[in-house]
Coordinates of N, CA and C in Angstrom, one line a residue:
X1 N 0.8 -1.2 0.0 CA 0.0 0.0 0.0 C 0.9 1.3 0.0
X2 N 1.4 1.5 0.8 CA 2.7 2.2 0.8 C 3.2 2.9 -0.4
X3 N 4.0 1.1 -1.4 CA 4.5 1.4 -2.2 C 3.3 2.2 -3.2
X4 N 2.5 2.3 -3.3 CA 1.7 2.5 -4.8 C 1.1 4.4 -3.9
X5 N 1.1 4.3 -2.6 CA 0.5 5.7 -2.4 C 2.0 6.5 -2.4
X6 N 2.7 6.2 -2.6 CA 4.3 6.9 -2.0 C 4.9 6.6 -3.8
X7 N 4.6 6.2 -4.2 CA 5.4 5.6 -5.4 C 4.4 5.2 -6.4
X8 N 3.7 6.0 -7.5 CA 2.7 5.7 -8.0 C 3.0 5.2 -9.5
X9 N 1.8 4.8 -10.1 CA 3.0 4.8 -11.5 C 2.1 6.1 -12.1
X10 N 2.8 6.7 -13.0 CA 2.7 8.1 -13.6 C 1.6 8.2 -13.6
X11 N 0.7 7.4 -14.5 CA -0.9 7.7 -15.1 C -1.9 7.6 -13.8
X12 N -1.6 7.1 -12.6 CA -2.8 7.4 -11.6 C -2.8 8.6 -11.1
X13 N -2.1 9.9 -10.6 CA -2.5 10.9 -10.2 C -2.9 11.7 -11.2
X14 N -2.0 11.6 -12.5 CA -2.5 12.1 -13.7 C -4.1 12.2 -14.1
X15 N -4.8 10.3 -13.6 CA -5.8 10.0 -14.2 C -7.1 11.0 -13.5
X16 N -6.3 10.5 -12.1 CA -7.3 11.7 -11.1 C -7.4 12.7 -11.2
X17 N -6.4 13.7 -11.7 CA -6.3 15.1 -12.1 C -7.0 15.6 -13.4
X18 N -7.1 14.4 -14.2 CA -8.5 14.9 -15.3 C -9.9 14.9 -15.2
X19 N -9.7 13.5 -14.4 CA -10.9 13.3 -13.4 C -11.5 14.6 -12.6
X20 N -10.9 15.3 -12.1 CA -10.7 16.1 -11.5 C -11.2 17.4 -12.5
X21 N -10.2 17.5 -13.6 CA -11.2 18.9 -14.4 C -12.2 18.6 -14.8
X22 N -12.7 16.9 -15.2 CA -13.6 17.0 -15.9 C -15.0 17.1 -14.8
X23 N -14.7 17.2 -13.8 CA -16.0 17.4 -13.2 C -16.0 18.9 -12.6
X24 N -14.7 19.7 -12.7 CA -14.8 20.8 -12.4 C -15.6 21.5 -13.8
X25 N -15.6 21.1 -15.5 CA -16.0 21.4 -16.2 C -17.5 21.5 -16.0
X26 N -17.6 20.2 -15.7 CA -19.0 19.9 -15.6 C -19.4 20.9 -14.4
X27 N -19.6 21.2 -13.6 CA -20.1 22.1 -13.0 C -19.6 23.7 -13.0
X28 N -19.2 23.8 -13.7 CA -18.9 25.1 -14.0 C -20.3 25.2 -15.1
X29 N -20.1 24.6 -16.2 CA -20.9 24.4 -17.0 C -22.3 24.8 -16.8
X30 N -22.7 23.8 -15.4 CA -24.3 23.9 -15.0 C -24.3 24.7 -14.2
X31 N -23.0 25.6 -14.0 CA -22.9 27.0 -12.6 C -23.5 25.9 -11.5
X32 N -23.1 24.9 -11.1 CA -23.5 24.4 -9.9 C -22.0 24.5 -9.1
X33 N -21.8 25.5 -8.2 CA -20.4 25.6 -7.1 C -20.1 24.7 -6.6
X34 N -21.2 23.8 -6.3 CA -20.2 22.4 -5.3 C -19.7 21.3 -6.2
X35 N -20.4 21.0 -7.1 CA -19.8 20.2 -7.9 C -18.4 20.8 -8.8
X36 N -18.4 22.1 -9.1 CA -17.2 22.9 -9.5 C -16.2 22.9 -8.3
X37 N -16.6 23.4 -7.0 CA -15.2 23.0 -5.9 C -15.1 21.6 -5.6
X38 N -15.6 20.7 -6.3 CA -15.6 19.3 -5.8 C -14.2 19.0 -6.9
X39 N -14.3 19.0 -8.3 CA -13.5 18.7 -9.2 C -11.8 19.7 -8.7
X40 N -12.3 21.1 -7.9 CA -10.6 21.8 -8.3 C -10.6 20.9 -6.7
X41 N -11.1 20.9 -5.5 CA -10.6 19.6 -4.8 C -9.5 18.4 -5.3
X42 N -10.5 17.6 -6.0 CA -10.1 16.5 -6.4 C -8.3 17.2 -7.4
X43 N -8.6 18.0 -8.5 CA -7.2 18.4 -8.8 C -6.0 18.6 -8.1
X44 N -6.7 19.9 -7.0 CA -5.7 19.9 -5.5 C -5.1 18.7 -5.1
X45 N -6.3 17.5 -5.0 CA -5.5 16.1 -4.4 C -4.6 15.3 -5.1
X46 N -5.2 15.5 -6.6 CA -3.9 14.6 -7.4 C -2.5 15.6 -7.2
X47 N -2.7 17.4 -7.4 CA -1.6 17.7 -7.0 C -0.9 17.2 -6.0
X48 N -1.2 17.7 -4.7 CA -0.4 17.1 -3.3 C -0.1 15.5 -3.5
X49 N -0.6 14.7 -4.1 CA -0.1 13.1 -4.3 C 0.8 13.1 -4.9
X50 N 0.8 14.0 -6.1 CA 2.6 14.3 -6.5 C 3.4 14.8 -6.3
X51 N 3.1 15.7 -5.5 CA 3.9 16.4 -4.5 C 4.7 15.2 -3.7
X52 N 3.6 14.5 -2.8 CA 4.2 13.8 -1.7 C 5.2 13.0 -2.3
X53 N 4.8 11.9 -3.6 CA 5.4 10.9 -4.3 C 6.9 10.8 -4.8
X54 N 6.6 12.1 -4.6 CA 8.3 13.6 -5.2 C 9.1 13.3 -4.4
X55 N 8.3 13.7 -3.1 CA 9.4 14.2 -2.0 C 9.5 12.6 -1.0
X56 N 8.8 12.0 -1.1 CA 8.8 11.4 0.0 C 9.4 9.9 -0.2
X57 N 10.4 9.3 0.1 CA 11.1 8.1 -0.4 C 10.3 6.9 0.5
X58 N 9.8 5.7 -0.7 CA 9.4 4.6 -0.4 C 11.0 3.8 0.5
X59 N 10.5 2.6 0.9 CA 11.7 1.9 1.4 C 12.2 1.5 0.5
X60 N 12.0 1.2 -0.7 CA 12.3 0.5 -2.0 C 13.2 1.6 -2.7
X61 N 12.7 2.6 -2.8 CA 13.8 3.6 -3.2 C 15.4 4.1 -2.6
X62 N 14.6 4.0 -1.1 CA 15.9 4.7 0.1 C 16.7 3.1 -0.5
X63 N 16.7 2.1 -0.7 CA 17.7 1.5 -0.8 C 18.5 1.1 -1.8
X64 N 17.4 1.2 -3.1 CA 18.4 1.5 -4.3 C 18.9 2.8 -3.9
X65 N 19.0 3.4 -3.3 CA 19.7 5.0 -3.3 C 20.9 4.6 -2.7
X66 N 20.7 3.8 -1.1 CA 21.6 3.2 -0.3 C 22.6 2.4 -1.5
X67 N 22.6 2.1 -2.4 CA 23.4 0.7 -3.3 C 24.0 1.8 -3.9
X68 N 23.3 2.8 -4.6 CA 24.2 3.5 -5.6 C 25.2 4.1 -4.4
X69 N 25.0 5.0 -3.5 CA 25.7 5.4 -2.5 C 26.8 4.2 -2.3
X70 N 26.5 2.7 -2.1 CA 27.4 2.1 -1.9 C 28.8 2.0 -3.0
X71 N 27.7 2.1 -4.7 CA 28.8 1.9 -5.4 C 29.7 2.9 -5.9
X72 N 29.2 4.5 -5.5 CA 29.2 5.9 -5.9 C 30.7 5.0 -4.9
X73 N 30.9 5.3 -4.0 CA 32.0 5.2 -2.3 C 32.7 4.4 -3.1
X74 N 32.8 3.0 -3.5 CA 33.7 2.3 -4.6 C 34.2 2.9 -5.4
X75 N 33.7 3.3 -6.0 CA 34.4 4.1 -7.4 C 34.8 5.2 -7.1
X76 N 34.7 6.1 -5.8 CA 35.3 7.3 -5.4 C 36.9 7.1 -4.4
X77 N 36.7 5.4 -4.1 CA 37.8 5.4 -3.2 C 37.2 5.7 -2.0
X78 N 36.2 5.9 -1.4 CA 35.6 6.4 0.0 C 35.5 5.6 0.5
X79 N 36.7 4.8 1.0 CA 36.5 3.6 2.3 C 36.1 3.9 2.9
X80 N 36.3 5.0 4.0 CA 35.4 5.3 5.1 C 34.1 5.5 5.2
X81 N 33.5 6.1 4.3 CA 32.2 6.5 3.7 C 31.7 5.3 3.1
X82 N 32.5 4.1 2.9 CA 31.9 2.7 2.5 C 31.4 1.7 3.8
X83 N 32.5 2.3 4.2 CA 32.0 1.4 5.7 C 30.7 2.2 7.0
X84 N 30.6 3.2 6.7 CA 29.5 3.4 7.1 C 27.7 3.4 6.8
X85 N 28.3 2.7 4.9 CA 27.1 2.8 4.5 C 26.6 1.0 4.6
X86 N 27.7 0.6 5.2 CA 27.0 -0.8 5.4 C 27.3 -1.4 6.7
X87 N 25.8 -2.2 7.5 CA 25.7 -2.6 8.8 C 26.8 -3.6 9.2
X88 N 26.7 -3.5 10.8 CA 27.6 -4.2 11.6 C 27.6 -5.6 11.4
X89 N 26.5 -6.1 10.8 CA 26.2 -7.6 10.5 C 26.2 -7.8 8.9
X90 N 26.5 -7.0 8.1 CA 26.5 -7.1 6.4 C 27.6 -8.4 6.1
X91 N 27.1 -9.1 5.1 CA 27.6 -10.0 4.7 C 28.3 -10.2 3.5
X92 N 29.3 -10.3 3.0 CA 29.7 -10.6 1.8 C 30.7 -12.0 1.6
X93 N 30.1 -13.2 1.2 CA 31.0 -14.5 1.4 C 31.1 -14.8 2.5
X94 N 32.6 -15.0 2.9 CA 32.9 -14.6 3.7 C 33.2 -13.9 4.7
X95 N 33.0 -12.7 4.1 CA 33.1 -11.3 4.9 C 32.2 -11.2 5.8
X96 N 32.2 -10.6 7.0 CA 31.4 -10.1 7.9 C 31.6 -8.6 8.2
X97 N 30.7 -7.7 8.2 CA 30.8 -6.3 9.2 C 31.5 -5.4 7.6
X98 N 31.6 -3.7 8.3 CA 31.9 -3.0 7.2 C 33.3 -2.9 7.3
X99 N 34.3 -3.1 8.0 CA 35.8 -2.9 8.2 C 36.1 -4.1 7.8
X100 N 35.7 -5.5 7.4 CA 36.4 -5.8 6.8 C 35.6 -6.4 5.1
X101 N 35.1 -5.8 5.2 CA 34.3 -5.4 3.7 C 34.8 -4.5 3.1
X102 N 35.0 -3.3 3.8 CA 36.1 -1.8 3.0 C 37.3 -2.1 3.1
X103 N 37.9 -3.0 3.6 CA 39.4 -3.6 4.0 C 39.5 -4.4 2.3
X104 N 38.9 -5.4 2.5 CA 38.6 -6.3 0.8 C 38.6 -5.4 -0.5
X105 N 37.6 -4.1 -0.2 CA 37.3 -3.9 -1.6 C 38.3 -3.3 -1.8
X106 N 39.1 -2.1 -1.2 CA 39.8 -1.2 -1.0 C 41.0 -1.9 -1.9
X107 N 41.4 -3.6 -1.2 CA 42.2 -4.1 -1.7 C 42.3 -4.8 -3.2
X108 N 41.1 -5.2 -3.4 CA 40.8 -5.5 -4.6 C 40.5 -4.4 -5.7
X109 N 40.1 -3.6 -5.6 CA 39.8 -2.2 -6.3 C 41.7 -1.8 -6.3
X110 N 42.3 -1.8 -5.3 CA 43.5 -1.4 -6.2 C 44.4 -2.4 -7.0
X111 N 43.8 -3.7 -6.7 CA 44.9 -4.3 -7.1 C 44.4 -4.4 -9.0
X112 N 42.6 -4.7 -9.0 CA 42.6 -4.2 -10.0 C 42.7 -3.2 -10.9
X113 N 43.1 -2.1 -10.5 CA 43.0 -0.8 -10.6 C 41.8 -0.6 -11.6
X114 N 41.0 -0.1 -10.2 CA 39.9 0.1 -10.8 C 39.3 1.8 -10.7
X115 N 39.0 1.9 -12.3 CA 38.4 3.3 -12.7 C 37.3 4.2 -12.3
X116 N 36.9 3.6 -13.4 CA 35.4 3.6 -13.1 C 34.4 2.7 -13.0
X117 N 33.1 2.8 -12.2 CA 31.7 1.8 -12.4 C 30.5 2.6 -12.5
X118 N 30.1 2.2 -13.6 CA 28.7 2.8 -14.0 C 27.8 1.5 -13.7
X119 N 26.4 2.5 -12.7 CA 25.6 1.2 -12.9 C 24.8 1.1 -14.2
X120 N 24.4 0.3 -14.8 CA 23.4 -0.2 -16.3 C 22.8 -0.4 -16.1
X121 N 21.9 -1.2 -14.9 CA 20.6 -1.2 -14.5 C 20.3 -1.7 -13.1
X122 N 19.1 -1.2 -12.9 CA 18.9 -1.8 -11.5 C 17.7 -2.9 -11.3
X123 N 17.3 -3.7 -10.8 CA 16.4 -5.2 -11.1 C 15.8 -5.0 -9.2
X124 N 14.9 -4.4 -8.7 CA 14.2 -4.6 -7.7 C 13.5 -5.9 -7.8
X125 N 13.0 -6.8 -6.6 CA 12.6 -7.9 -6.3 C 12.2 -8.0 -4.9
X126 N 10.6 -7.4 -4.5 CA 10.2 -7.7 -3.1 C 10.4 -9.4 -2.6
X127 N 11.2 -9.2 -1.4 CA 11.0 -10.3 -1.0 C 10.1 -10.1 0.5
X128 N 10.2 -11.8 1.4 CA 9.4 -10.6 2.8 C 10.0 -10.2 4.0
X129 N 9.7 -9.1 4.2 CA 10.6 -8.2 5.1 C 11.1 -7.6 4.3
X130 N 11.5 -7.5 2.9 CA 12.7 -6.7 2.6 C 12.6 -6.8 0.9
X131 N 13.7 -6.2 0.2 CA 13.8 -5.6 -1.1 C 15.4 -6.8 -1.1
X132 N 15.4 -6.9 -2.8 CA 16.5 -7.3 -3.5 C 17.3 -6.4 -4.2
X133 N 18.0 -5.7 -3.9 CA 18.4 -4.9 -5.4 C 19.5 -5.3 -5.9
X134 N 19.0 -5.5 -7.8 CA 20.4 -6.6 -8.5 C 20.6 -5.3 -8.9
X135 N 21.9 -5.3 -9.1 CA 22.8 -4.0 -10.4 C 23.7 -4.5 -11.3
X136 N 23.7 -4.2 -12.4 CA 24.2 -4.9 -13.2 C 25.4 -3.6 -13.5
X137 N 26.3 -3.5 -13.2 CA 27.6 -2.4 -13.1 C 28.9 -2.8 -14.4
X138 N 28.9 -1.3 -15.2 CA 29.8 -1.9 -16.4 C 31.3 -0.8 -15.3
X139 N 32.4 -1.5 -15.3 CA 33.5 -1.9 -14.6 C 34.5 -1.9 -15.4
X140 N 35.2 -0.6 -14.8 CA 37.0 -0.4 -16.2 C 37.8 0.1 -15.4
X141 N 38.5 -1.3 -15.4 CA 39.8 -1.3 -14.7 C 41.1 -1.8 -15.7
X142 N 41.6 -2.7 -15.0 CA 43.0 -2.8 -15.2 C 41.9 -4.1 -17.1
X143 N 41.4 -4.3 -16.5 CA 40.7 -5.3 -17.8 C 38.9 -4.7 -17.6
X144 N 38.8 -3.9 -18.4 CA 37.0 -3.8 -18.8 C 36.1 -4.5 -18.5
X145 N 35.2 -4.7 -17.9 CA 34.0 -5.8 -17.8 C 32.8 -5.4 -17.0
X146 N 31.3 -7.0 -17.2 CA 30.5 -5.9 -16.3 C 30.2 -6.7 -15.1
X147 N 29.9 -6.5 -14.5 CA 29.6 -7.5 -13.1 C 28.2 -7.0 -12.3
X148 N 27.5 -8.2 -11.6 CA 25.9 -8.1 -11.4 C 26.1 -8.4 -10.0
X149 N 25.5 -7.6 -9.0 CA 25.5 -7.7 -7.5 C 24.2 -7.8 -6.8
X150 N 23.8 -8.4 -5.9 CA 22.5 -8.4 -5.5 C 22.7 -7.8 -3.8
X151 N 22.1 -6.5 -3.4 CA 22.2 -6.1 -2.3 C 20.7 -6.9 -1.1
X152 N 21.0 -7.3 -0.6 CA 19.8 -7.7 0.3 C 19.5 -7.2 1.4
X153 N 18.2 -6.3 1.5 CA 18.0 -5.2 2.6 C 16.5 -5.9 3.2
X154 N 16.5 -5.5 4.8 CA 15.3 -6.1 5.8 C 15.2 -4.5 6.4
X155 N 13.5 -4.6 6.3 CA 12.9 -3.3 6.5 C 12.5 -4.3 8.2
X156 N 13.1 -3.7 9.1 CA 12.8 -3.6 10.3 C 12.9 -2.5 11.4
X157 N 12.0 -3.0 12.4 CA 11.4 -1.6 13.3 C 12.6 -0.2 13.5
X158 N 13.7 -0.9 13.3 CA 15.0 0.1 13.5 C 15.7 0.9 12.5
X159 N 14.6 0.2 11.8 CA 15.4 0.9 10.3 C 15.7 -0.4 8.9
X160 N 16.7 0.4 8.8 CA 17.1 -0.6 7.1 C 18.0 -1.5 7.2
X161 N 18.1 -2.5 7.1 CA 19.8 -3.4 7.4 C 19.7 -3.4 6.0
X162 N 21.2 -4.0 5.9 CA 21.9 -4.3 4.2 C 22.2 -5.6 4.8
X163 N 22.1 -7.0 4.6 CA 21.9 -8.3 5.4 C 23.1 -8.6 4.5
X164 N 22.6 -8.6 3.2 CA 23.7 -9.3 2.3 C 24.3 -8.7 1.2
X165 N 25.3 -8.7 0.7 CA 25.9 -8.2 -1.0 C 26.2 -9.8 -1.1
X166 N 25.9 -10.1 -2.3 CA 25.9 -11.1 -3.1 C 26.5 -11.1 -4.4
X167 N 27.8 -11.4 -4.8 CA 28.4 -11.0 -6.2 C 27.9 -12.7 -7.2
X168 N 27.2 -11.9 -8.1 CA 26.3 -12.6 -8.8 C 27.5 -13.4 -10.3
X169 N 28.1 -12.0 -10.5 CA 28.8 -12.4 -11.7 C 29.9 -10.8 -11.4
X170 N 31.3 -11.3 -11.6 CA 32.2 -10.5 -11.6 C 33.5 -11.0 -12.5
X171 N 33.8 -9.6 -13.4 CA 34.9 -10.3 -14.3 C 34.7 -12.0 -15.5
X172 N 32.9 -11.9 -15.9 CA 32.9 -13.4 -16.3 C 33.2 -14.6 -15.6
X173 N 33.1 -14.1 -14.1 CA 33.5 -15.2 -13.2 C 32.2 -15.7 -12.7
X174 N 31.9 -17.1 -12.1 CA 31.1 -17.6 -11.3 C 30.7 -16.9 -10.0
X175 N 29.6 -16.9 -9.5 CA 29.6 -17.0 -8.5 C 30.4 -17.6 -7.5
X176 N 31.0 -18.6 -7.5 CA 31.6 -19.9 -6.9 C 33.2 -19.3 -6.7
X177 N 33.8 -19.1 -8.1 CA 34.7 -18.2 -8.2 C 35.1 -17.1 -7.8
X178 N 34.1 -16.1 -7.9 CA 34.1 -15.0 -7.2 C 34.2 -15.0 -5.0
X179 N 33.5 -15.9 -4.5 CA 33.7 -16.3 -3.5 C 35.0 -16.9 -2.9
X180 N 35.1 -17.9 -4.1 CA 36.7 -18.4 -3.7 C 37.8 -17.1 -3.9
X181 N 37.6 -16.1 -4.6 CA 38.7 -15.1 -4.9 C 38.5 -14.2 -3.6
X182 N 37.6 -14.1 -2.9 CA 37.1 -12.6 -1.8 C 37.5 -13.5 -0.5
X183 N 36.8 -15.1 -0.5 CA 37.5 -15.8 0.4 C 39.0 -15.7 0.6
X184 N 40.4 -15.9 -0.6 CA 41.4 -15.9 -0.2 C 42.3 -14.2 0.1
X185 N 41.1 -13.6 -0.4 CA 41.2 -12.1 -0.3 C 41.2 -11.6 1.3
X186 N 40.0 -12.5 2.1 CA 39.9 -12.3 3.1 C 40.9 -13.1 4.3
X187 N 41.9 -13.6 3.6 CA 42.4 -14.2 4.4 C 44.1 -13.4 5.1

């Protein structure tokens, strides 16, 4: 419910807002005033719905925002600023916690000397409790490539956790591969 009053798709406030003239028309028409303030009401409301929808971030958004923020901190070098954008229990493979997840990437990002990461797309997936966000990130470094990450976030009473980063495909590597490589990375 949430998502669809907080996050609408384009054509429902729109639809209301013609809805909306067309009955302001209509009573203008018949000079009938309540039915004419009934329609610029109803306009008013589809306004403010877009207003709010503007301004006001679903949980599904705050956390693709949270991922780009994650990957923006990668590609900027902001270890510090990486490790605070992920929780005390965040998981990657092996890894546990954000110091030694920014410890890993830090090391891996230079060893590949890595440029830049653009993300190419983002793939949301409600699960329960929580959102999937896959990114599919084109990656130029020391060798060009694109690599797919799945961030896993739980909407609880405290807020947002980041449970898991999941490297889906990196470098045309396996999952399986990619784990064994962050595993001996972590070691």
């Amino acid at each position: 419910m949430q998502e669809t009053l907080f996050h609408p798709a384009f054509w429902m406030p729109l639809a209301l807002a013609v809805f909306g003239i067309a009955v302001f028309v209509y009573g203008n028409a018949r000079v009938k005033a309540g039915i004419r303030w009934a329609g610029a009401g109803i306009v008013a409301l589809s306004v403010a719905w877009m207003a709010i929808a503007y301004f006001i971030d679903t949980f599904t958004e705050t956390c693709v925002k949270r991922t780009d923020a994650i990957v923006a901190a990668v590609e900027d070098a902001k270890w510090d600023e990486l490790a605070k954008l992920l929780d005390k229990n965040t998981r990657l493979a092996a890894l546990r916690g954000p110091e030694e997840i920014s410890k890993t990437a830090e090391h891996y990002a230079g060893m590949a000397q890595l440029k830049v990461v653009r993300i190419l797309s983002h793939d949301v997936q409600s699960i329960p409790n929580g959102v999937d966000v896959s990114i599919t990130a084109y990656v130029e470094a020391q060798t060009p490539s694109t690599s797919t990450w799945t961030f896993s976030y739980e909407q609880r009473s405290d807020g947002i956790l980041l449970r898991q980063i999941t490297p889906v495909r990196l470098n045309n590597q396996s999952l399986d591969q990619v784990e064994k490589v962050i595993g001996q990375l972590a070691k």
